């Protein structure tokens, strides 16, 4: 095997934990071998390093693996990895030097390692000719032929959970250099975050950091617009600020695409292949074991192509119709259920006389609407199960669009109501401040306090149950002493709408999108709102980092090359901002409150069309990826073509020789 410099994995740090119940005292007194002993032997036979730990609430099996075990698992899985010629090829342990290593020097990314662990754990099957009788705590059941042992134990309630473990050394390093590092508010060790949490979480923090840095430009401009008196030119200040903000947003999203392409190239992630793998296997050319064989060529050449074409077209359009139907259900739900609720809140807000009561009303409204939108999110999860989406990412994007529609309505309908009915900028400004302050305080309070309360409650229950069982010596306190048990009792990083398709990043991205929509669509009403957003995001970076490293279990790594549907939502919010701010400017300059076509209104309409042109025109002036990324991709394509051409010529020569 070829040696890889810097690709040595730490085999002593345990990466995965398996949670099993503790045996009752009666079962333990009986002795004999139970199914857990068999599980441990099978895990060790698969090449894993196993350590059993007895905790207060349960028993834990910690797992690790040497690099050789992970490499052979990746080869058996036929895992695709990027090579140094830019192609993603099936991994071969004997050809390990041909594959690109990670930024930290390791051979596999965290997502790839965790995938290998799951393959090894769940790949333990009964290879004997008969079923095997298993026993656990006076309970007997059969392990059938070719059945996964861990799946069987999960079905019987013997295995409670399989979850990734924190690496204490790396976790403490990230705490010092990232979560607790306040010297630079926006700097983050993104490569270390990627190595520890995976692509999806690292991409989110990269986007959040860049968004926060770029927010300082409109924040300074908004501060100057709000505080400086420009005299006779004051009437031009808000339109100029509006044009600046729209241009800023367009360039921000375009430069984010460049940054995204750069970090993917640095992490060795081929985005085009990531899209390929999201498609069904039947459309994936790399799923063919021998694409150059004569049988495959004949099958492609003489297959029933018209029937296959009709089937694919039928599936495509049936999926479109199902998505239209489900979107219509969501829209009707918004109109019939959510819109009356939002208008009732807006009416009660106007009837409330004191500002203190209005803050209380806003807080109660935001808490109540959280439950409503969660119900809508769960309905959306149910609906998309019946859609014909192409891959998990497409399904997740469909869910994001539906749930964002619900949150978009509940976040902005009250603001639209005040802006259109009263046409009073000062009144709208007060509502914006209340919404922004109350929503951010509630979000941060819920986001940071709920995980701690859940952990404290589970810890109390475990200790209290232990004391009731009278297993501890009298006078001796019961404490959680093992790190793995403390991690097990922590909440998971899950989305408020469920864990089926999205993790906790769904809520974090949703919070950013709603904030972006609020500061953009009402920029002319309150330019200082950008300052609040910048300060909030600067603290959000450290708060989210602390939450992931301290308060929650280590998240299961998910594959995601970009921010996905959220980029389209940000683009949509820019277009909405152009329309809403032009209406706000009409309210500002139409002093008499009459909607007449006057020179001022005409200028605003012309500005709206000009900004739409900026939105769709300027995005083409900035390339979506840096020149060095494009040059590398072109070089990789040329190298891949050369290698494939040589391989194809050798295959043709062999076929001709065989036929002669």
Short mmCIF file of N, CA and C in Angstrom, two decimals, residues 332-454:
data_model
loop_
_atom_site.label_atom_id
_atom_site.label_comp_id
_atom_site.label_asym_id
_atom_site.label_seq_id
_atom_site.Cartn_x
_atom_site.Cartn_y
_atom_site.Cartn_z
N UNK A 332 -53.45 27.94 0.25
CA UNK A 332 -54.81 28.01 0.80
C UNK A 332 -54.78 28.03 2.33
N UNK A 333 -53.85 27.26 2.92
CA UNK A 333 -53.72 27.29 4.37
C UNK A 333 -53.30 28.67 4.87
N UNK A 334 -52.41 29.31 4.13
CA UNK A 334 -51.97 30.66 4.51
C UNK A 334 -53.14 31.64 4.42
N UNK A 335 -53.90 31.58 3.31
CA UNK A 335 -54.99 32.53 3.10
C UNK A 335 -56.14 32.30 4.08
N UNK A 336 -56.51 31.06 4.29
CA UNK A 336 -57.70 30.77 5.10
C UNK A 336 -57.43 30.75 6.60
N UNK A 337 -56.21 30.41 7.02
CA UNK A 337 -55.93 30.26 8.44
C UNK A 337 -54.98 31.32 8.97
N UNK A 338 -53.86 31.51 8.28
CA UNK A 338 -52.84 32.39 8.84
C UNK A 338 -53.15 33.86 8.60
N UNK A 339 -53.66 34.20 7.43
CA UNK A 339 -53.91 35.61 7.12
C UNK A 339 -54.91 36.24 8.10
N UNK A 340 -56.05 35.60 8.42
CA UNK A 340 -56.94 36.21 9.42
C UNK A 340 -56.27 36.38 10.78
N UNK A 341 -55.44 35.41 11.17
CA UNK A 341 -54.73 35.52 12.45
C UNK A 341 -53.79 36.72 12.45
N UNK A 342 -53.07 36.92 11.35
CA UNK A 342 -52.13 38.04 11.26
C UNK A 342 -52.87 39.38 11.28
N UNK A 343 -53.98 39.46 10.56
CA UNK A 343 -54.74 40.71 10.53
C UNK A 343 -55.36 41.00 11.90
N UNK A 344 -55.78 39.96 12.63
CA UNK A 344 -56.32 40.17 13.97
C UNK A 344 -55.24 40.72 14.90
N UNK A 345 -54.01 40.18 14.77
CA UNK A 345 -52.92 40.72 15.58
C UNK A 345 -52.66 42.19 15.25
N UNK A 346 -52.64 42.51 13.97
CA UNK A 346 -52.39 43.90 13.57
C UNK A 346 -53.49 44.82 14.12
N UNK A 347 -54.73 44.35 14.12
CA UNK A 347 -55.84 45.16 14.64
C UNK A 347 -55.70 45.35 16.15
N UNK A 348 -55.38 44.27 16.90
CA UNK A 348 -55.20 44.39 18.34
C UNK A 348 -54.01 45.29 18.68
N UNK A 349 -52.99 45.23 17.85
CA UNK A 349 -51.83 46.09 18.08
C UNK A 349 -52.22 47.56 18.03
N UNK A 350 -53.10 47.91 17.10
CA UNK A 350 -53.52 49.30 16.98
C UNK A 350 -54.43 49.72 18.13
N UNK A 351 -55.21 48.79 18.66
CA UNK A 351 -56.10 49.10 19.76
C UNK A 351 -55.37 49.22 21.09
N UNK A 352 -54.17 48.64 21.17
CA UNK A 352 -53.39 48.72 22.40
C UNK A 352 -52.79 50.11 22.53
N UNK A 353 -52.93 50.70 23.71
CA UNK A 353 -52.56 52.11 23.86
C UNK A 353 -51.11 52.32 24.29
N UNK A 354 -50.60 51.54 25.22
CA UNK A 354 -49.26 51.78 25.75
C UNK A 354 -48.22 50.93 25.02
N UNK A 355 -46.99 51.44 24.99
CA UNK A 355 -45.91 50.74 24.31
C UNK A 355 -45.53 49.45 25.04
N UNK A 356 -45.62 49.47 26.37
CA UNK A 356 -45.27 48.26 27.13
C UNK A 356 -46.21 47.11 26.79
N UNK A 357 -47.50 47.41 26.69
CA UNK A 357 -48.46 46.37 26.34
C UNK A 357 -48.26 45.89 24.91
N UNK A 358 -47.82 46.78 24.04
CA UNK A 358 -47.55 46.37 22.66
C UNK A 358 -46.37 45.40 22.59
N UNK A 359 -45.34 45.63 23.41
CA UNK A 359 -44.23 44.68 23.46
C UNK A 359 -44.70 43.33 23.97
N UNK A 360 -45.56 43.35 25.00
CA UNK A 360 -46.09 42.09 25.54
C UNK A 360 -46.94 41.38 24.48
N UNK A 361 -47.78 42.15 23.77
CA UNK A 361 -48.61 41.56 22.73
C UNK A 361 -47.76 40.96 21.62
N UNK A 362 -46.70 41.67 21.23
CA UNK A 362 -45.81 41.16 20.18
C UNK A 362 -45.12 39.88 20.62
N UNK A 363 -44.68 39.83 21.89
CA UNK A 363 -44.03 38.63 22.39
C UNK A 363 -45.00 37.45 22.41
N UNK A 364 -46.23 37.67 22.89
CA UNK A 364 -47.22 36.60 22.91
C UNK A 364 -47.55 36.13 21.50
N UNK A 365 -47.63 37.08 20.57
CA UNK A 365 -47.91 36.74 19.17
C UNK A 365 -46.80 35.87 18.58
N UNK A 366 -45.54 36.25 18.83
CA UNK A 366 -44.43 35.49 18.27
C UNK A 366 -44.34 34.08 18.85
N UNK A 367 -44.66 33.95 20.15
CA UNK A 367 -44.66 32.62 20.76
C UNK A 367 -45.78 31.76 20.17
N UNK A 368 -46.97 32.36 20.03
CA UNK A 368 -48.11 31.60 19.49
C UNK A 368 -47.87 31.19 18.04
N UNK A 369 -47.28 32.09 17.26
CA UNK A 369 -47.11 31.80 15.84
C UNK A 369 -46.06 30.72 15.63
N UNK A 370 -45.14 30.54 16.60
CA UNK A 370 -44.16 29.48 16.48
C UNK A 370 -44.83 28.11 16.40
N UNK A 371 -45.83 27.90 17.25
CA UNK A 371 -46.54 26.62 17.24
C UNK A 371 -47.35 26.45 15.96
N UNK A 372 -47.93 27.55 15.47
CA UNK A 372 -48.70 27.46 14.23
C UNK A 372 -47.80 27.07 13.06
N UNK A 373 -46.66 27.73 12.94
CA UNK A 373 -45.77 27.44 11.82
C UNK A 373 -45.14 26.06 11.94
N UNK A 374 -44.94 25.58 13.16
CA UNK A 374 -44.42 24.22 13.32
C UNK A 374 -45.44 23.19 12.84
N UNK A 375 -46.70 23.46 13.09
CA UNK A 375 -47.74 22.57 12.57
C UNK A 375 -47.72 22.61 11.04
N UNK A 376 -47.60 23.83 10.49
CA UNK A 376 -47.51 23.93 9.03
C UNK A 376 -46.29 23.24 8.48
N UNK A 377 -45.17 23.30 9.22
CA UNK A 377 -43.97 22.60 8.77
C UNK A 377 -44.14 21.10 8.76
N UNK A 378 -44.81 20.56 9.78
CA UNK A 378 -45.05 19.11 9.81
C UNK A 378 -46.01 18.69 8.70
N UNK A 379 -46.99 19.55 8.38
CA UNK A 379 -47.87 19.26 7.25
C UNK A 379 -47.06 19.25 5.95
N UNK A 380 -46.13 20.18 5.81
CA UNK A 380 -45.28 20.23 4.62
C UNK A 380 -44.42 18.97 4.50
N UNK A 381 -43.89 18.50 5.64
CA UNK A 381 -43.09 17.26 5.62
C UNK A 381 -43.93 16.09 5.12
N UNK A 382 -45.19 16.04 5.55
CA UNK A 382 -46.09 14.97 5.10
C UNK A 382 -46.39 15.09 3.61
N UNK A 383 -46.58 16.33 3.14
CA UNK A 383 -46.94 16.52 1.73
C UNK A 383 -45.82 16.12 0.78
N UNK A 384 -44.58 16.47 1.13
CA UNK A 384 -43.49 16.23 0.19
C UNK A 384 -43.15 14.75 0.10
N UNK A 385 -43.64 13.94 1.02
CA UNK A 385 -43.43 12.50 0.91
C UNK A 385 -44.13 11.93 -0.31
N UNK A 386 -45.16 12.64 -0.79
CA UNK A 386 -45.91 12.17 -1.95
C UNK A 386 -45.48 12.86 -3.25
N UNK A 387 -44.40 13.65 -3.17
CA UNK A 387 -43.87 14.28 -4.38
C UNK A 387 -42.82 13.40 -5.01
N UNK A 388 -42.65 13.54 -6.31
CA UNK A 388 -41.66 12.75 -7.05
C UNK A 388 -40.39 13.57 -7.20
N UNK A 389 -39.74 13.88 -6.07
CA UNK A 389 -38.52 14.68 -6.09
C UNK A 389 -37.33 13.82 -6.45
N UNK A 390 -36.38 14.43 -7.15
CA UNK A 390 -35.19 13.72 -7.62
C UNK A 390 -34.07 13.85 -6.60
N UNK A 391 -34.06 12.96 -5.62
CA UNK A 391 -32.98 12.96 -4.64
C UNK A 391 -33.37 13.67 -3.35
N UNK A 392 -32.55 13.45 -2.31
CA UNK A 392 -32.83 14.01 -0.99
C UNK A 392 -32.71 15.52 -0.98
N UNK A 393 -31.74 16.08 -1.72
CA UNK A 393 -31.56 17.52 -1.72
C UNK A 393 -32.75 18.23 -2.34
N UNK A 394 -33.30 17.67 -3.42
CA UNK A 394 -34.48 18.25 -4.05
C UNK A 394 -35.68 18.20 -3.11
N UNK A 395 -35.81 17.13 -2.35
CA UNK A 395 -36.89 17.02 -1.38
C UNK A 395 -36.73 18.05 -0.26
N UNK A 396 -35.50 18.21 0.21
CA UNK A 396 -35.23 19.20 1.26
C UNK A 396 -35.51 20.62 0.77
N UNK A 397 -35.14 20.92 -0.48
CA UNK A 397 -35.42 22.25 -1.04
C UNK A 397 -36.92 22.51 -1.14
N UNK A 398 -37.68 21.50 -1.53
CA UNK A 398 -39.12 21.66 -1.61
C UNK A 398 -39.71 21.96 -0.23
N UNK A 399 -39.19 21.29 0.79
CA UNK A 399 -39.65 21.56 2.15
C UNK A 399 -39.29 22.97 2.58
N UNK A 400 -38.10 23.43 2.24
CA UNK A 400 -37.67 24.77 2.62
C UNK A 400 -38.58 25.83 2.01
N UNK A 401 -38.91 25.69 0.73
CA UNK A 401 -39.77 26.67 0.08
C UNK A 401 -41.14 26.74 0.75
N UNK A 402 -41.70 25.59 1.08
CA UNK A 402 -43.05 25.56 1.67
C UNK A 402 -43.05 26.20 3.06
N UNK A 403 -42.10 25.80 3.89
CA UNK A 403 -42.08 26.32 5.26
C UNK A 403 -41.72 27.80 5.26
N UNK A 404 -40.82 28.22 4.37
CA UNK A 404 -40.49 29.63 4.33
C UNK A 404 -41.71 30.47 3.93
N UNK A 405 -42.57 29.93 3.06
CA UNK A 405 -43.79 30.66 2.72
C UNK A 405 -44.64 30.94 3.94
N UNK A 406 -44.73 29.97 4.86
CA UNK A 406 -45.49 30.18 6.09
C UNK A 406 -44.83 31.26 6.95
N UNK A 407 -43.53 31.15 7.13
CA UNK A 407 -42.83 32.13 7.96
C UNK A 407 -42.80 33.51 7.31
N UNK A 408 -42.73 33.56 5.99
CA UNK A 408 -42.74 34.84 5.29
C UNK A 408 -44.04 35.59 5.59
N UNK A 409 -45.15 34.87 5.56
CA UNK A 409 -46.43 35.50 5.83
C UNK A 409 -46.50 35.98 7.28
N UNK A 410 -46.12 35.13 8.22
CA UNK A 410 -46.26 35.52 9.63
C UNK A 410 -45.26 36.60 10.04
N UNK A 411 -44.16 36.74 9.31
CA UNK A 411 -43.14 37.72 9.69
C UNK A 411 -43.41 39.11 9.13
N UNK A 412 -44.05 39.18 7.97
CA UNK A 412 -44.13 40.47 7.29
C UNK A 412 -45.54 40.99 7.06
N UNK A 413 -46.58 40.16 7.25
CA UNK A 413 -47.92 40.63 6.92
C UNK A 413 -48.34 41.79 7.82
N UNK A 414 -47.94 41.74 9.11
CA UNK A 414 -48.26 42.85 10.00
C UNK A 414 -47.56 44.14 9.59
N UNK A 415 -46.32 44.01 9.12
CA UNK A 415 -45.59 45.20 8.67
C UNK A 415 -46.20 45.75 7.39
N UNK A 416 -46.59 44.87 6.46
CA UNK A 416 -47.27 45.34 5.24
C UNK A 416 -48.59 46.03 5.59
N UNK A 417 -49.30 45.49 6.59
CA UNK A 417 -50.58 46.06 6.99
C UNK A 417 -50.39 47.49 7.50
N UNK A 418 -49.42 47.69 8.38
CA UNK A 418 -49.18 49.04 8.91
C UNK A 418 -48.70 49.99 7.83
N UNK A 419 -47.84 49.51 6.95
CA UNK A 419 -47.30 50.39 5.90
C UNK A 419 -48.38 50.82 4.92
N UNK A 420 -49.27 49.89 4.53
CA UNK A 420 -50.28 50.21 3.51
C UNK A 420 -51.46 50.97 4.08
N UNK A 421 -51.85 50.69 5.34
CA UNK A 421 -53.04 51.34 5.87
C UNK A 421 -52.76 52.73 6.41
N UNK A 422 -51.70 52.87 7.20
CA UNK A 422 -51.46 54.14 7.88
C UNK A 422 -50.50 55.04 7.12
N UNK A 423 -49.64 54.45 6.31
CA UNK A 423 -48.68 55.23 5.51
C UNK A 423 -47.95 56.24 6.38
N UNK A 424 -47.53 55.77 7.55
CA UNK A 424 -46.83 56.59 8.53
C UNK A 424 -45.48 55.95 8.81
N UNK A 425 -44.41 56.60 8.36
CA UNK A 425 -43.08 56.02 8.49
C UNK A 425 -42.67 55.89 9.95
N UNK A 426 -43.02 56.88 10.79
CA UNK A 426 -42.65 56.81 12.20
C UNK A 426 -43.35 55.66 12.90
N UNK A 427 -44.63 55.44 12.58
CA UNK A 427 -45.36 54.32 13.16
C UNK A 427 -44.75 52.99 12.70
N UNK A 428 -44.43 52.90 11.41
CA UNK A 428 -43.82 51.69 10.89
C UNK A 428 -42.46 51.45 11.52
N UNK A 429 -41.73 52.51 11.80
CA UNK A 429 -40.42 52.37 12.42
C UNK A 429 -40.52 51.79 13.83
N UNK A 430 -41.52 52.25 14.58
CA UNK A 430 -41.72 51.70 15.93
C UNK A 430 -42.06 50.21 15.88
N UNK A 431 -42.91 49.84 14.92
CA UNK A 431 -43.27 48.43 14.78
C UNK A 431 -42.03 47.60 14.41
N UNK A 432 -41.19 48.14 13.52
CA UNK A 432 -39.97 47.42 13.13
C UNK A 432 -39.05 47.20 14.32
N UNK A 433 -38.87 48.23 15.14
CA UNK A 433 -38.00 48.10 16.31
C UNK A 433 -38.54 47.04 17.26
N UNK A 434 -39.86 47.08 17.51
CA UNK A 434 -40.45 46.10 18.41
C UNK A 434 -40.31 44.69 17.86
N UNK A 435 -40.60 44.53 16.58
CA UNK A 435 -40.48 43.20 15.98
C UNK A 435 -39.05 42.69 16.05
N UNK A 436 -38.09 43.54 15.66
CA UNK A 436 -36.70 43.10 15.60
C UNK A 436 -36.16 42.78 16.98
N UNK A 437 -36.41 43.68 17.95
CA UNK A 437 -35.88 43.48 19.29
C UNK A 437 -36.51 42.26 19.94
N UNK A 438 -37.85 42.19 19.91
CA UNK A 438 -38.54 41.09 20.59
C UNK A 438 -38.21 39.76 19.93
N UNK A 439 -38.21 39.72 18.58
CA UNK A 439 -37.95 38.45 17.90
C UNK A 439 -36.53 37.97 18.15
N UNK A 440 -35.55 38.88 18.11
CA UNK A 440 -34.17 38.46 18.34
C UNK A 440 -33.95 38.01 19.78
N UNK A 441 -34.57 38.72 20.74
CA UNK A 441 -34.42 38.33 22.14
C UNK A 441 -35.07 36.97 22.38
N UNK A 442 -36.27 36.78 21.84
CA UNK A 442 -36.95 35.49 22.01
C UNK A 442 -36.18 34.36 21.35
N UNK A 443 -35.71 34.60 20.12
CA UNK A 443 -34.97 33.56 19.41
C UNK A 443 -33.72 33.14 20.18
N UNK A 444 -32.95 34.14 20.65
CA UNK A 444 -31.72 33.82 21.38
C UNK A 444 -32.03 33.15 22.72
N UNK A 445 -33.12 33.59 23.37
CA UNK A 445 -33.48 33.00 24.65
C UNK A 445 -33.89 31.54 24.47
N UNK A 446 -34.74 31.29 23.48
CA UNK A 446 -35.20 29.92 23.24
C UNK A 446 -34.04 29.04 22.74
N UNK A 447 -33.25 29.60 21.83
CA UNK A 447 -32.18 28.82 21.20
C UNK A 447 -31.12 28.39 22.20
N UNK A 448 -30.84 29.24 23.19
CA UNK A 448 -29.75 28.95 24.11
C UNK A 448 -30.20 28.36 25.44
N UNK A 449 -31.44 28.61 25.82
CA UNK A 449 -31.90 28.13 27.12
C UNK A 449 -32.56 26.76 27.04
N UNK A 450 -33.31 26.50 25.98
CA UNK A 450 -34.03 25.23 25.87
C UNK A 450 -33.08 24.03 25.90
N UNK A 451 -31.96 24.02 25.14
CA UNK A 451 -31.05 22.87 25.24
C UNK A 451 -30.52 22.62 26.65
N UNK A 452 -30.20 23.71 27.36
CA UNK A 452 -29.69 23.54 28.72
C UNK A 452 -30.77 22.99 29.65
N UNK A 453 -32.01 23.49 29.51
CA UNK A 453 -33.10 23.00 30.34
C UNK A 453 -33.40 21.53 30.05
N UNK A 454 -33.36 21.14 28.78
CA UNK A 454 -33.59 19.74 28.43
C UNK A 454 -32.51 18.85 29.04
#
